[in-house]
PDB file of N, CA and C in Angstrom:
ATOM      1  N   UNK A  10    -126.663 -60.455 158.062  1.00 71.00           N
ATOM      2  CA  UNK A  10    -125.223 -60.359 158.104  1.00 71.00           C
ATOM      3  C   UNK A  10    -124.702 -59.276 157.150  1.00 71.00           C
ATOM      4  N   UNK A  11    -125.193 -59.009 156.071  1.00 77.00           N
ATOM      5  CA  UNK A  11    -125.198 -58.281 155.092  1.00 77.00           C
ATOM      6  C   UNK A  11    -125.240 -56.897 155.553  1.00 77.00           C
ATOM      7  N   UNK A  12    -125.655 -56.983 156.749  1.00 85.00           N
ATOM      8  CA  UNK A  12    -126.953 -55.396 156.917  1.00 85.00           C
ATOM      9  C   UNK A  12    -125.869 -55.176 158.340  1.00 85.00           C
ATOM     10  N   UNK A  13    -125.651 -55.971 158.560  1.00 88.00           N
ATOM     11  CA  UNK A  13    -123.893 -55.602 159.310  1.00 88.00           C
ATOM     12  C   UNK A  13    -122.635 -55.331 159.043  1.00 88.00           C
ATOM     13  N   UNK A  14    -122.737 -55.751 158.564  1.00 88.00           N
ATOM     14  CA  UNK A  14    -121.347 -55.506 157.732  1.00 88.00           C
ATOM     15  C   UNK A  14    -121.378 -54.283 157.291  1.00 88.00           C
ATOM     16  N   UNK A  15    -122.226 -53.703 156.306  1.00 87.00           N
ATOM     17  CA  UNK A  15    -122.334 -52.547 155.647  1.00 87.00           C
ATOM     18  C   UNK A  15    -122.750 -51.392 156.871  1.00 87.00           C
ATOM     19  N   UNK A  16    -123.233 -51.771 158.209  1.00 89.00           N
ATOM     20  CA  UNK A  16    -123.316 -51.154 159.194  1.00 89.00           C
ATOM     21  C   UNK A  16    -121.860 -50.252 159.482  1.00 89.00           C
ATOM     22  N   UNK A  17    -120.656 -51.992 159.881  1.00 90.00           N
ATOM     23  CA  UNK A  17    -119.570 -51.688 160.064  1.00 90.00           C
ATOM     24  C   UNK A  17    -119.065 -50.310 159.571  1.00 90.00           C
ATOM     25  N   UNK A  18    -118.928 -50.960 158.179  1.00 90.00           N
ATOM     26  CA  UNK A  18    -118.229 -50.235 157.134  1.00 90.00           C
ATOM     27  C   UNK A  18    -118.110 -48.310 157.259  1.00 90.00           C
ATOM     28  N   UNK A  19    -119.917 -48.440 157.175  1.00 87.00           N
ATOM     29  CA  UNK A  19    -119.899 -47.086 157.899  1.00 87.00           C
ATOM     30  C   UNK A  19    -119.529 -46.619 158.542  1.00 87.00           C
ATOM     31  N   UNK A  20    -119.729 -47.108 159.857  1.00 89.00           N
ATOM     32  CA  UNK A  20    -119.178 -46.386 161.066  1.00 89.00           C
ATOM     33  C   UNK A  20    -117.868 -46.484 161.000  1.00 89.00           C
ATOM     34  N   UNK A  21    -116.957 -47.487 160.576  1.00 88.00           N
ATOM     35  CA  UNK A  21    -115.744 -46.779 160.087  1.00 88.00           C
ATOM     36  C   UNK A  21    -115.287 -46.175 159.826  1.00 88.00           C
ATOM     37  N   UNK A  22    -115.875 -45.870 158.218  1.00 84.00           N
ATOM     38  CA  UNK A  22    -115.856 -44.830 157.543  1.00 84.00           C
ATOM     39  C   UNK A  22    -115.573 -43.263 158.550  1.00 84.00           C
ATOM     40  N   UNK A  23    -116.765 -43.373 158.958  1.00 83.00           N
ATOM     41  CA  UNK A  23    -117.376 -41.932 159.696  1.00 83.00           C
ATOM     42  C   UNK A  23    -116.040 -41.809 160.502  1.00 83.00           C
ATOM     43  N   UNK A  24    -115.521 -42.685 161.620  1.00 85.00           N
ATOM     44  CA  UNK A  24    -114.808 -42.549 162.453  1.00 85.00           C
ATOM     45  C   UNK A  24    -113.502 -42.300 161.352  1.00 85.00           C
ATOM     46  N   UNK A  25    -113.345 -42.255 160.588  1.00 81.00           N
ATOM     47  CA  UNK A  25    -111.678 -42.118 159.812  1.00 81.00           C
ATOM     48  C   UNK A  25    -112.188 -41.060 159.283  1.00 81.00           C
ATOM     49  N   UNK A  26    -113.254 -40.686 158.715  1.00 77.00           N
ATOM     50  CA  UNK A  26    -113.271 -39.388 158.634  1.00 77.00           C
ATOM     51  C   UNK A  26    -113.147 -38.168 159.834  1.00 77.00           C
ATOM     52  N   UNK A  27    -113.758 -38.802 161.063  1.00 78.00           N
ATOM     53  CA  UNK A  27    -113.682 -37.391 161.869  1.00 78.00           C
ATOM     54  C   UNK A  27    -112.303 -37.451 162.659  1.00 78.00           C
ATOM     55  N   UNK A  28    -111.237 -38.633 162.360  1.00 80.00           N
ATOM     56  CA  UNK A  28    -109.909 -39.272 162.722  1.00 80.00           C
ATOM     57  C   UNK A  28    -109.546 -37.771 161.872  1.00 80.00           C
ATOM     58  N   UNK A  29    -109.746 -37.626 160.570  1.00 78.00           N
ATOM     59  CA  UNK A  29    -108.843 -37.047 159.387  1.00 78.00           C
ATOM     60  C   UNK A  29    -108.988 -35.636 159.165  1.00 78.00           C
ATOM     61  N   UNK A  30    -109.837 -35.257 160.428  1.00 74.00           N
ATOM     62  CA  UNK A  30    -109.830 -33.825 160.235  1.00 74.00           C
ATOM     63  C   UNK A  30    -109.969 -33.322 158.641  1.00 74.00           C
ATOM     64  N   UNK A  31    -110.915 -33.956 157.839  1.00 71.00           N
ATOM     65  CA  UNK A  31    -111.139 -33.324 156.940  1.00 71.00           C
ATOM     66  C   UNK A  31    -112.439 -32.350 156.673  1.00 71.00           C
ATOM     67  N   UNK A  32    -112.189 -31.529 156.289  1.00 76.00           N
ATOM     68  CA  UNK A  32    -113.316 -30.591 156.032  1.00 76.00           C
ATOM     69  C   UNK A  32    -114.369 -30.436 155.134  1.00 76.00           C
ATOM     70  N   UNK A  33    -115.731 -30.863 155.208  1.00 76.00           N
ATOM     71  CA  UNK A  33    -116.714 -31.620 154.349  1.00 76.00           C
ATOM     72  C   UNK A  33    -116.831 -30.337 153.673  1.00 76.00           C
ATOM     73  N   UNK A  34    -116.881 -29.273 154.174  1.00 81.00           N
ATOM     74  CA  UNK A  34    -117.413 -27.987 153.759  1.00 81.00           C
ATOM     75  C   UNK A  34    -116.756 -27.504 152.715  1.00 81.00           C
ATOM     76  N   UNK A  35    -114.866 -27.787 153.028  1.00 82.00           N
ATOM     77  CA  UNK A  35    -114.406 -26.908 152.178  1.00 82.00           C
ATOM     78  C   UNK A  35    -114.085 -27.964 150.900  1.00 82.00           C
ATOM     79  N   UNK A  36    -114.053 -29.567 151.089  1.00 82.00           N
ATOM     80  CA  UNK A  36    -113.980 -30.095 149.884  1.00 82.00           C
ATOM     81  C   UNK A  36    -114.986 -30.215 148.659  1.00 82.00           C
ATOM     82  N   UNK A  37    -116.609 -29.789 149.630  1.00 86.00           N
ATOM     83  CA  UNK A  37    -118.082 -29.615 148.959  1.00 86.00           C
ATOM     84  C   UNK A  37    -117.358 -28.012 147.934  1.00 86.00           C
ATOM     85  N   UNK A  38    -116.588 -26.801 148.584  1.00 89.00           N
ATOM     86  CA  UNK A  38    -116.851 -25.633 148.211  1.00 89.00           C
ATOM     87  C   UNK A  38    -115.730 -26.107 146.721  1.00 89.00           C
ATOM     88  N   UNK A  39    -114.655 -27.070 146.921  1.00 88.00           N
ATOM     89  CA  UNK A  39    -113.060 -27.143 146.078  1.00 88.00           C
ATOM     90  C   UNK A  39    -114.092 -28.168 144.357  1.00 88.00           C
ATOM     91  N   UNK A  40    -115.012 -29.104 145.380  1.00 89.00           N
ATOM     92  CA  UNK A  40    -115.810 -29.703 144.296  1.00 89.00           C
ATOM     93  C   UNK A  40    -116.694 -28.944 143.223  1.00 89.00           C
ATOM     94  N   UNK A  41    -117.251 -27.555 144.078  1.00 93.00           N
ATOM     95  CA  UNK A  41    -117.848 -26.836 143.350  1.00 93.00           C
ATOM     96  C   UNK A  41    -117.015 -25.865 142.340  1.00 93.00           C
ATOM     97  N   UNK A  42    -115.678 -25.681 143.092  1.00 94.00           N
ATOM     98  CA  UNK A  42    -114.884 -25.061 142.240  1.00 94.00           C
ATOM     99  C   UNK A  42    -114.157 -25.552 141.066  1.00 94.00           C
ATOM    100  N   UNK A  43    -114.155 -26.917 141.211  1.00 94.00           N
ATOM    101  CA  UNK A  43    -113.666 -27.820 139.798  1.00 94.00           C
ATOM    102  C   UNK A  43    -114.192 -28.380 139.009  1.00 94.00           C
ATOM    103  N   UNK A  44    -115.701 -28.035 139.319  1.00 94.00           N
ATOM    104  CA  UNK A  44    -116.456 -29.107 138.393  1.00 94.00           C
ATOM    105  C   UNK A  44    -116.950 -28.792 137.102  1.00 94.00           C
ATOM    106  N   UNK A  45    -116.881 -26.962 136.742  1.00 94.00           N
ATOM    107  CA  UNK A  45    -116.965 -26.990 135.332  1.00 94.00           C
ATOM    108  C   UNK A  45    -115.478 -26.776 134.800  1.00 94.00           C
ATOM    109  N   UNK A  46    -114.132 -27.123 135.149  1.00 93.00           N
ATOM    110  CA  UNK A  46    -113.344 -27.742 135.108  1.00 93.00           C
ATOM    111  C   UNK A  46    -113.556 -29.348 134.633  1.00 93.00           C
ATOM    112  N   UNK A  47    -113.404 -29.547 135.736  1.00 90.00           N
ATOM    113  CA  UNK A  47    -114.090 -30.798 134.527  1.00 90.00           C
ATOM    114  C   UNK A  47    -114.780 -31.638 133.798  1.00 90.00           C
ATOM    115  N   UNK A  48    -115.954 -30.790 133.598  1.00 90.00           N
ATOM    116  CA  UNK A  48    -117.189 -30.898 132.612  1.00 90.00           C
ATOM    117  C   UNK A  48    -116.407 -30.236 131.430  1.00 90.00           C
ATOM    118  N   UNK A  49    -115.640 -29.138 131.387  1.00 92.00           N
ATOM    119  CA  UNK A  49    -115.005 -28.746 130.009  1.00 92.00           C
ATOM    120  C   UNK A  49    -114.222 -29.960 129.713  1.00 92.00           C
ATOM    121  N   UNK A  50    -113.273 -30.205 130.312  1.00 88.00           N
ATOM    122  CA  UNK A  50    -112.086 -31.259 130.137  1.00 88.00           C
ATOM    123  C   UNK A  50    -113.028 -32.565 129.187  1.00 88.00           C
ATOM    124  N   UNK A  51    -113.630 -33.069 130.105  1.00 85.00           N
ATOM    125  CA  UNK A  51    -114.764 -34.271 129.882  1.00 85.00           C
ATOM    126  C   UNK A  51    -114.887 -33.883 128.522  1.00 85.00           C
ATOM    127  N   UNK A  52    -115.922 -32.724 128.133  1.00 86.00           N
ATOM    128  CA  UNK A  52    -116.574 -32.372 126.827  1.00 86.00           C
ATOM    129  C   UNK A  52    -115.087 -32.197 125.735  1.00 86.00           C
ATOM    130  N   UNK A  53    -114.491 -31.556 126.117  1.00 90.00           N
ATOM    131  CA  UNK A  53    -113.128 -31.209 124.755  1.00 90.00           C
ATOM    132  C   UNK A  53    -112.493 -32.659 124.849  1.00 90.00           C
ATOM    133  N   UNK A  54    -111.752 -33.901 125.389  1.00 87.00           N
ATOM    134  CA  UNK A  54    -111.255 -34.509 125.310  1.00 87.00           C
ATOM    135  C   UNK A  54    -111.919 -36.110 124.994  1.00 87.00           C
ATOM    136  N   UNK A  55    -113.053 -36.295 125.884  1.00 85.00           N
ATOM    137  CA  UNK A  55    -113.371 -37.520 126.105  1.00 85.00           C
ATOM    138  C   UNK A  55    -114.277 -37.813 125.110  1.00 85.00           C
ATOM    139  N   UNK A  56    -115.186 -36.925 125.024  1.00 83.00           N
ATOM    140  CA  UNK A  56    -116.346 -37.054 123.632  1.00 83.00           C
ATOM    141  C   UNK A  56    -116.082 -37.089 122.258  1.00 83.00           C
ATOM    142  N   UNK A  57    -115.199 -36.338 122.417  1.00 88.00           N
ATOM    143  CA  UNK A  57    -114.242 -35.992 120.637  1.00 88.00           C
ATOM    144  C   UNK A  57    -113.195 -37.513 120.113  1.00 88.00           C
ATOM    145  N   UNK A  58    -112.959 -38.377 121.841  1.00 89.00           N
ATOM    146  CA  UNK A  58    -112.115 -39.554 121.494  1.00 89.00           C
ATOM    147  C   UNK A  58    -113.070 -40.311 121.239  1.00 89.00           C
ATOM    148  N   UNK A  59    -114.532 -40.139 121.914  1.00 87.00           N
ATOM    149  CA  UNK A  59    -115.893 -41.600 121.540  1.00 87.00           C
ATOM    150  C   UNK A  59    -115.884 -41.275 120.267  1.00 87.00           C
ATOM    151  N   UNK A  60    -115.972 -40.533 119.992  1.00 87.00           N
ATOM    152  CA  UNK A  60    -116.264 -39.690 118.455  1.00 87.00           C
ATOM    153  C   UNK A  60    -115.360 -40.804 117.335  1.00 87.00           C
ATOM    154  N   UNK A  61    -114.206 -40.785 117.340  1.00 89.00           N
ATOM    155  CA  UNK A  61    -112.859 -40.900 117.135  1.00 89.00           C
ATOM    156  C   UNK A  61    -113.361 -42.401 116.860  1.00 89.00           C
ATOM    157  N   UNK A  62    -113.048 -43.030 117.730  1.00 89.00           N
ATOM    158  CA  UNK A  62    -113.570 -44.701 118.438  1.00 89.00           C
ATOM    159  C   UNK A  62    -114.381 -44.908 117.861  1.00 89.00           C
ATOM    160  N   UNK A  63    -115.498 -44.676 117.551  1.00 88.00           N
ATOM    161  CA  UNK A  63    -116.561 -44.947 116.506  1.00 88.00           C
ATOM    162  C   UNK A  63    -116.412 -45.334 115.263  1.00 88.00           C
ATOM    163  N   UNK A  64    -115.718 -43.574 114.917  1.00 87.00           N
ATOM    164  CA  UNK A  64    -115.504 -43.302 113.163  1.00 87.00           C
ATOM    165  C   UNK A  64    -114.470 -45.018 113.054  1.00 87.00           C
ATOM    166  N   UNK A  65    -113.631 -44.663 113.969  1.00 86.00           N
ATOM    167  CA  UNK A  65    -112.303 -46.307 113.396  1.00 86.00           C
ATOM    168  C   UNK A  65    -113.044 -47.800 113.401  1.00 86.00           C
ATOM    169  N   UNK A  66    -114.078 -47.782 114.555  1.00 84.00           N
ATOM    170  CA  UNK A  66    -114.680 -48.942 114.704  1.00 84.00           C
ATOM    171  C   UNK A  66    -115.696 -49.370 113.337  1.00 84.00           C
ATOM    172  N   UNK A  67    -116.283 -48.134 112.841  1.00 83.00           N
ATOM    173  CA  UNK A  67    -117.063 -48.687 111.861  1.00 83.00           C
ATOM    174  C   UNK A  67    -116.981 -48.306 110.545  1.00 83.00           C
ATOM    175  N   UNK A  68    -115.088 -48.035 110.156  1.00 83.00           N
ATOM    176  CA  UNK A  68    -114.112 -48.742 109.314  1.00 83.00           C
ATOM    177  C   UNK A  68    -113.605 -49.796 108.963  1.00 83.00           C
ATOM    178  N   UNK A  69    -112.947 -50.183 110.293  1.00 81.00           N
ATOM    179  CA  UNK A  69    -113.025 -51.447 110.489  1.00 81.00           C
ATOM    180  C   UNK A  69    -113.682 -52.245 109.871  1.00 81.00           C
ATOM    181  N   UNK A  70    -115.709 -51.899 110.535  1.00 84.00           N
ATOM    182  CA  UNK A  70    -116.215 -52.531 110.345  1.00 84.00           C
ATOM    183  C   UNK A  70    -116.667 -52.852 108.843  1.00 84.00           C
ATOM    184  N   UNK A  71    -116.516 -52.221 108.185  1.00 83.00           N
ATOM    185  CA  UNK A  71    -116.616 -51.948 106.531  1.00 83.00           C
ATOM    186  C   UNK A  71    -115.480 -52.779 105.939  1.00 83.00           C
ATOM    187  N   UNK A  72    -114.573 -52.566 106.429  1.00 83.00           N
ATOM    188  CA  UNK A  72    -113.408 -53.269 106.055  1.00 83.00           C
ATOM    189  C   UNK A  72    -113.297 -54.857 105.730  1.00 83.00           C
ATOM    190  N   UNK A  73    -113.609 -55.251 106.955  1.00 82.00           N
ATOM    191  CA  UNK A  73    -114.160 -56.867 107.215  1.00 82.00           C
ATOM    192  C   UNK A  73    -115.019 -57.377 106.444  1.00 82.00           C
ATOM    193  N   UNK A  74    -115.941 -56.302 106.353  1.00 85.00           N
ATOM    194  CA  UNK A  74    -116.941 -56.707 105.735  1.00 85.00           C
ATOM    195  C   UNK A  74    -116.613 -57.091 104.221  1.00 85.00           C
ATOM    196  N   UNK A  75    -116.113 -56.144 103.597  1.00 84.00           N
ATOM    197  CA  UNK A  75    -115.938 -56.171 102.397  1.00 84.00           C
ATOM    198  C   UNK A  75    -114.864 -57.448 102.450  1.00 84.00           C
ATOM    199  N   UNK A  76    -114.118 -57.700 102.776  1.00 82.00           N
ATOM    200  CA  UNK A  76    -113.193 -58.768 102.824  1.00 82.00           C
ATOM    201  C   UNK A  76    -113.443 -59.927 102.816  1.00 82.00           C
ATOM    202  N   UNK A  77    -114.285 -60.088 103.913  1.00 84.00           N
ATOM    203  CA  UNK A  77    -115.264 -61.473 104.160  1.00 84.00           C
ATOM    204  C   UNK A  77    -116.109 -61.431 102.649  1.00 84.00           C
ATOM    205  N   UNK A  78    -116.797 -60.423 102.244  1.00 83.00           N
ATOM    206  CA  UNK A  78    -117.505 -60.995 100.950  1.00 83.00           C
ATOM    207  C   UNK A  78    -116.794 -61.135  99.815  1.00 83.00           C
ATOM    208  N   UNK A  79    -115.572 -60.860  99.946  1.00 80.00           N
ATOM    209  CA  UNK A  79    -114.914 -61.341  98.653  1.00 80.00           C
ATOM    210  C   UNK A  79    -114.118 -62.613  98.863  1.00 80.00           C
ATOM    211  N   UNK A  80    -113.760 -63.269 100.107  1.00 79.00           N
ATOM    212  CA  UNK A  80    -113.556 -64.663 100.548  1.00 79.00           C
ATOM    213  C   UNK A  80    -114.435 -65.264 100.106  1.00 79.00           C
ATOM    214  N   UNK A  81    -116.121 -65.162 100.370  1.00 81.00           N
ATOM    215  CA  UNK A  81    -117.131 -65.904 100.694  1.00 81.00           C
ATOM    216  C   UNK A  81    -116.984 -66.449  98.694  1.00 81.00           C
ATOM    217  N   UNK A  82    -116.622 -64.814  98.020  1.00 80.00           N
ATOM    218  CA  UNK A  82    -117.347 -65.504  96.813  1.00 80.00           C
ATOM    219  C   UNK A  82    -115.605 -66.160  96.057  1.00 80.00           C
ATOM    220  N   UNK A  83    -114.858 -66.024  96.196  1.00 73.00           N
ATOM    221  CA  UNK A  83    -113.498 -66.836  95.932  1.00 73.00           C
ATOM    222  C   UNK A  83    -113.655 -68.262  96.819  1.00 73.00           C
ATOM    223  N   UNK A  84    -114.119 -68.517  97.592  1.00 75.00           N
ATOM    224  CA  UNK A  84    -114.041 -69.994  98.124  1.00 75.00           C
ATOM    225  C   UNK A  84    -114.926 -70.613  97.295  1.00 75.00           C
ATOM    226  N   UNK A  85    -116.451 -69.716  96.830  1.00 79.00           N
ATOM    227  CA  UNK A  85    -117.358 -70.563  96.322  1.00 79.00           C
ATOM    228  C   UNK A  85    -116.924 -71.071  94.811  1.00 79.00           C
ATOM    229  N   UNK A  86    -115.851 -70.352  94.163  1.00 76.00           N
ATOM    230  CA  UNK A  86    -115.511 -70.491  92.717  1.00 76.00           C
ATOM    231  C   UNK A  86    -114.076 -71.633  92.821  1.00 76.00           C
ATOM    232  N   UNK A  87    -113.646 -71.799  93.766  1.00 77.00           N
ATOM    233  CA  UNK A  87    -112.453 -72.839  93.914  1.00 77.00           C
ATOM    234  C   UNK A  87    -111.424 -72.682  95.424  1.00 77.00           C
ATOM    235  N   UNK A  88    -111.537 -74.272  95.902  1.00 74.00           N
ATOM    236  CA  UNK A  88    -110.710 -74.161  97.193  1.00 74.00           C
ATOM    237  C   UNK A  88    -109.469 -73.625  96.956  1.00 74.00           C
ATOM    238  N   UNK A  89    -108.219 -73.759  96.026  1.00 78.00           N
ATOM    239  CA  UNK A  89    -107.411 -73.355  95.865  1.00 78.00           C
ATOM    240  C   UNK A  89    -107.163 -71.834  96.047  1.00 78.00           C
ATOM    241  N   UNK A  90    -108.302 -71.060  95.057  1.00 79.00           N
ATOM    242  CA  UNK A  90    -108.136 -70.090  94.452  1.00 79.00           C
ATOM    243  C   UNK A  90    -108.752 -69.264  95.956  1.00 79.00           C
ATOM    244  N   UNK A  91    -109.487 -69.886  96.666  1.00 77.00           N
ATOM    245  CA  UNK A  91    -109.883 -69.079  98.037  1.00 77.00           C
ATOM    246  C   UNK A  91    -108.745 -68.909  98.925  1.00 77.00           C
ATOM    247  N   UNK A  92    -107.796 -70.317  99.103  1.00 78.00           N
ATOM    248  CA  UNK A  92    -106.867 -70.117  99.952  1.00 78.00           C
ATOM    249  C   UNK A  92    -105.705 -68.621  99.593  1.00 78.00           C
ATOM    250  N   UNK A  93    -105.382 -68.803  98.097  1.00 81.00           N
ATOM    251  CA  UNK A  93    -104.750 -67.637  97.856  1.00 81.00           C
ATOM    252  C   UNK A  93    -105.386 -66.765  97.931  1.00 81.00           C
ATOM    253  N   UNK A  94    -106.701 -66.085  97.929  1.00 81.00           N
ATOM    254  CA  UNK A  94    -107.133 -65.162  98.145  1.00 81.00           C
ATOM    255  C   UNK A  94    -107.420 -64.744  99.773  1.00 81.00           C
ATOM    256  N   UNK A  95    -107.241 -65.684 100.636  1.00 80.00           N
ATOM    257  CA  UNK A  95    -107.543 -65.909 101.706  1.00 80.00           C
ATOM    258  C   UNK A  95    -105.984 -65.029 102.378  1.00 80.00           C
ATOM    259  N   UNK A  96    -104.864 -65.607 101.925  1.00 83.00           N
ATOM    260  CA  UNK A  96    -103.797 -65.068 101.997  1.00 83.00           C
ATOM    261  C   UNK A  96    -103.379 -63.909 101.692  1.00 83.00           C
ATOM    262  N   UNK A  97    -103.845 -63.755 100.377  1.00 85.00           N
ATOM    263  CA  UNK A  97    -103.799 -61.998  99.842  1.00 85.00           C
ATOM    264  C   UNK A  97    -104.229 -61.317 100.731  1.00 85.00           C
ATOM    265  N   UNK A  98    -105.686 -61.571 101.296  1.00 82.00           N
ATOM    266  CA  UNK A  98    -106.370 -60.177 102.472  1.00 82.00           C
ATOM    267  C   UNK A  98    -105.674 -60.082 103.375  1.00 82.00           C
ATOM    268  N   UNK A  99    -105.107 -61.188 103.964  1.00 82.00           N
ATOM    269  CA  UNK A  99    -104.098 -61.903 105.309  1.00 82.00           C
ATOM    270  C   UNK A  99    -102.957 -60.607 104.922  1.00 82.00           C
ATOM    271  N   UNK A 100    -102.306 -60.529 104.049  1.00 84.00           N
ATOM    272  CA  UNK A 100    -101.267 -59.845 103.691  1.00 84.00           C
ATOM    273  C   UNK A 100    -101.373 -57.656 103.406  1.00 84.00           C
ATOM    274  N   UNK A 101    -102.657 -58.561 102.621  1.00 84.00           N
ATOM    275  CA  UNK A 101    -103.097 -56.733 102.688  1.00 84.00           C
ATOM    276  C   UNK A 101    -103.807 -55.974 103.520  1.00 84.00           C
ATOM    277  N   UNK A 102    -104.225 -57.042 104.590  1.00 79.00           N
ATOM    278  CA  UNK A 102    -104.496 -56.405 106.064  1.00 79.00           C
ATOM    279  C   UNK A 102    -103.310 -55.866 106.959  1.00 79.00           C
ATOM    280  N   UNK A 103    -102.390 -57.140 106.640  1.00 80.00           N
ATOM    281  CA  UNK A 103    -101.018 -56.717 107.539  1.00 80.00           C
ATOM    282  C   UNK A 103    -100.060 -55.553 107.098  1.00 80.00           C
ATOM    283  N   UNK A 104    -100.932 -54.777 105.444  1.00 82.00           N
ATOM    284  CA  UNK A 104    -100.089 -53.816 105.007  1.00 82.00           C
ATOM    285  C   UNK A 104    -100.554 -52.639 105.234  1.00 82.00           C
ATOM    286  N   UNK A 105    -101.748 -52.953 105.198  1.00 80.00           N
ATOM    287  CA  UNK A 105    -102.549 -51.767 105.826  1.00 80.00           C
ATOM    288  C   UNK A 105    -102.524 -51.132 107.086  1.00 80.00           C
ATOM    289  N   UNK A 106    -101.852 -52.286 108.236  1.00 76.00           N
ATOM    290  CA  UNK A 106    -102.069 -52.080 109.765  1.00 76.00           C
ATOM    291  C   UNK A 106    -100.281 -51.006 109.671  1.00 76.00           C
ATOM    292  N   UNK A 107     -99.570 -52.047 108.722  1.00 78.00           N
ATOM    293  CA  UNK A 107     -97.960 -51.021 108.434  1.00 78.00           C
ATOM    294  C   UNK A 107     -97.960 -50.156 108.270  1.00 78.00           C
ATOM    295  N   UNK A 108     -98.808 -49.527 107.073  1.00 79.00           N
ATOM    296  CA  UNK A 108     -98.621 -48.072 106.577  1.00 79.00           C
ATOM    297  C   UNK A 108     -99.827 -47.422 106.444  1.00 79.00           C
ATOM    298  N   UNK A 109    -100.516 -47.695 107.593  1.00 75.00           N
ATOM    299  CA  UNK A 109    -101.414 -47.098 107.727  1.00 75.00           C
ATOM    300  C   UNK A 109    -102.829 -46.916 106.549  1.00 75.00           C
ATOM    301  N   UNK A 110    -103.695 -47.219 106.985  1.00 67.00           N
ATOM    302  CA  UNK A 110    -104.943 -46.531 106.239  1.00 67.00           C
ATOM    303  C   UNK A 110    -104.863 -45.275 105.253  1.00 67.00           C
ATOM    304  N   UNK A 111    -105.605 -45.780 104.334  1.00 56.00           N
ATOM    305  CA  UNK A 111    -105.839 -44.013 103.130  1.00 56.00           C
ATOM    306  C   UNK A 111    -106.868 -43.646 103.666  1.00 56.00           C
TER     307      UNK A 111
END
């Protein structure tokens, strides 16, 4: 049933294509004409943002980190004194997200 369906599909396909008068030739020649178009685009924009995405992600990840180990060792010295410290990061995270990172 599987192996019909995808039969269908095809011959659909095919038939809306030769319905659409489109030209395999000249969209193969328009593909060849754009594609180090956008292999540049790709390379200047998209790689430089993974780039980007990274560097913030494993700030972040430093960030947390350091945070979490100074919770871990304020809870172990007093519940009180963790909750306020628990709150402080709470606060100096939310000041950091305000005015941005140094």
């Amino acid at each position: 049933t599987n192996r019909m369906v995808l039969n269908q599909a095809f011959s659909y396909l095919l038939s809306l294509l030769e319905r659409s008068n489109l030209d395999l030739i000249y969209l193969t020649w328009l593909w060849n004409l754009f594609k180090p178009l956008c292999i540049l685009l790709i390379s200047l924009f998209v790689l430089p943002a993974i780039i980007l995405i990274f560097m913030y992600g494993s700030s972040l990840f430093c960030l947390i980190y350091k945070h979490w180990n100074r919770l871990k060792a304020a809870y172990s010295e007093d519940l009180w004194y963790g909750a306020i410290k628990t709150l402080a990061v709470f606060w100096e995270l939310q000041a950091t997200i305000w005015h941005g990172m140094i």
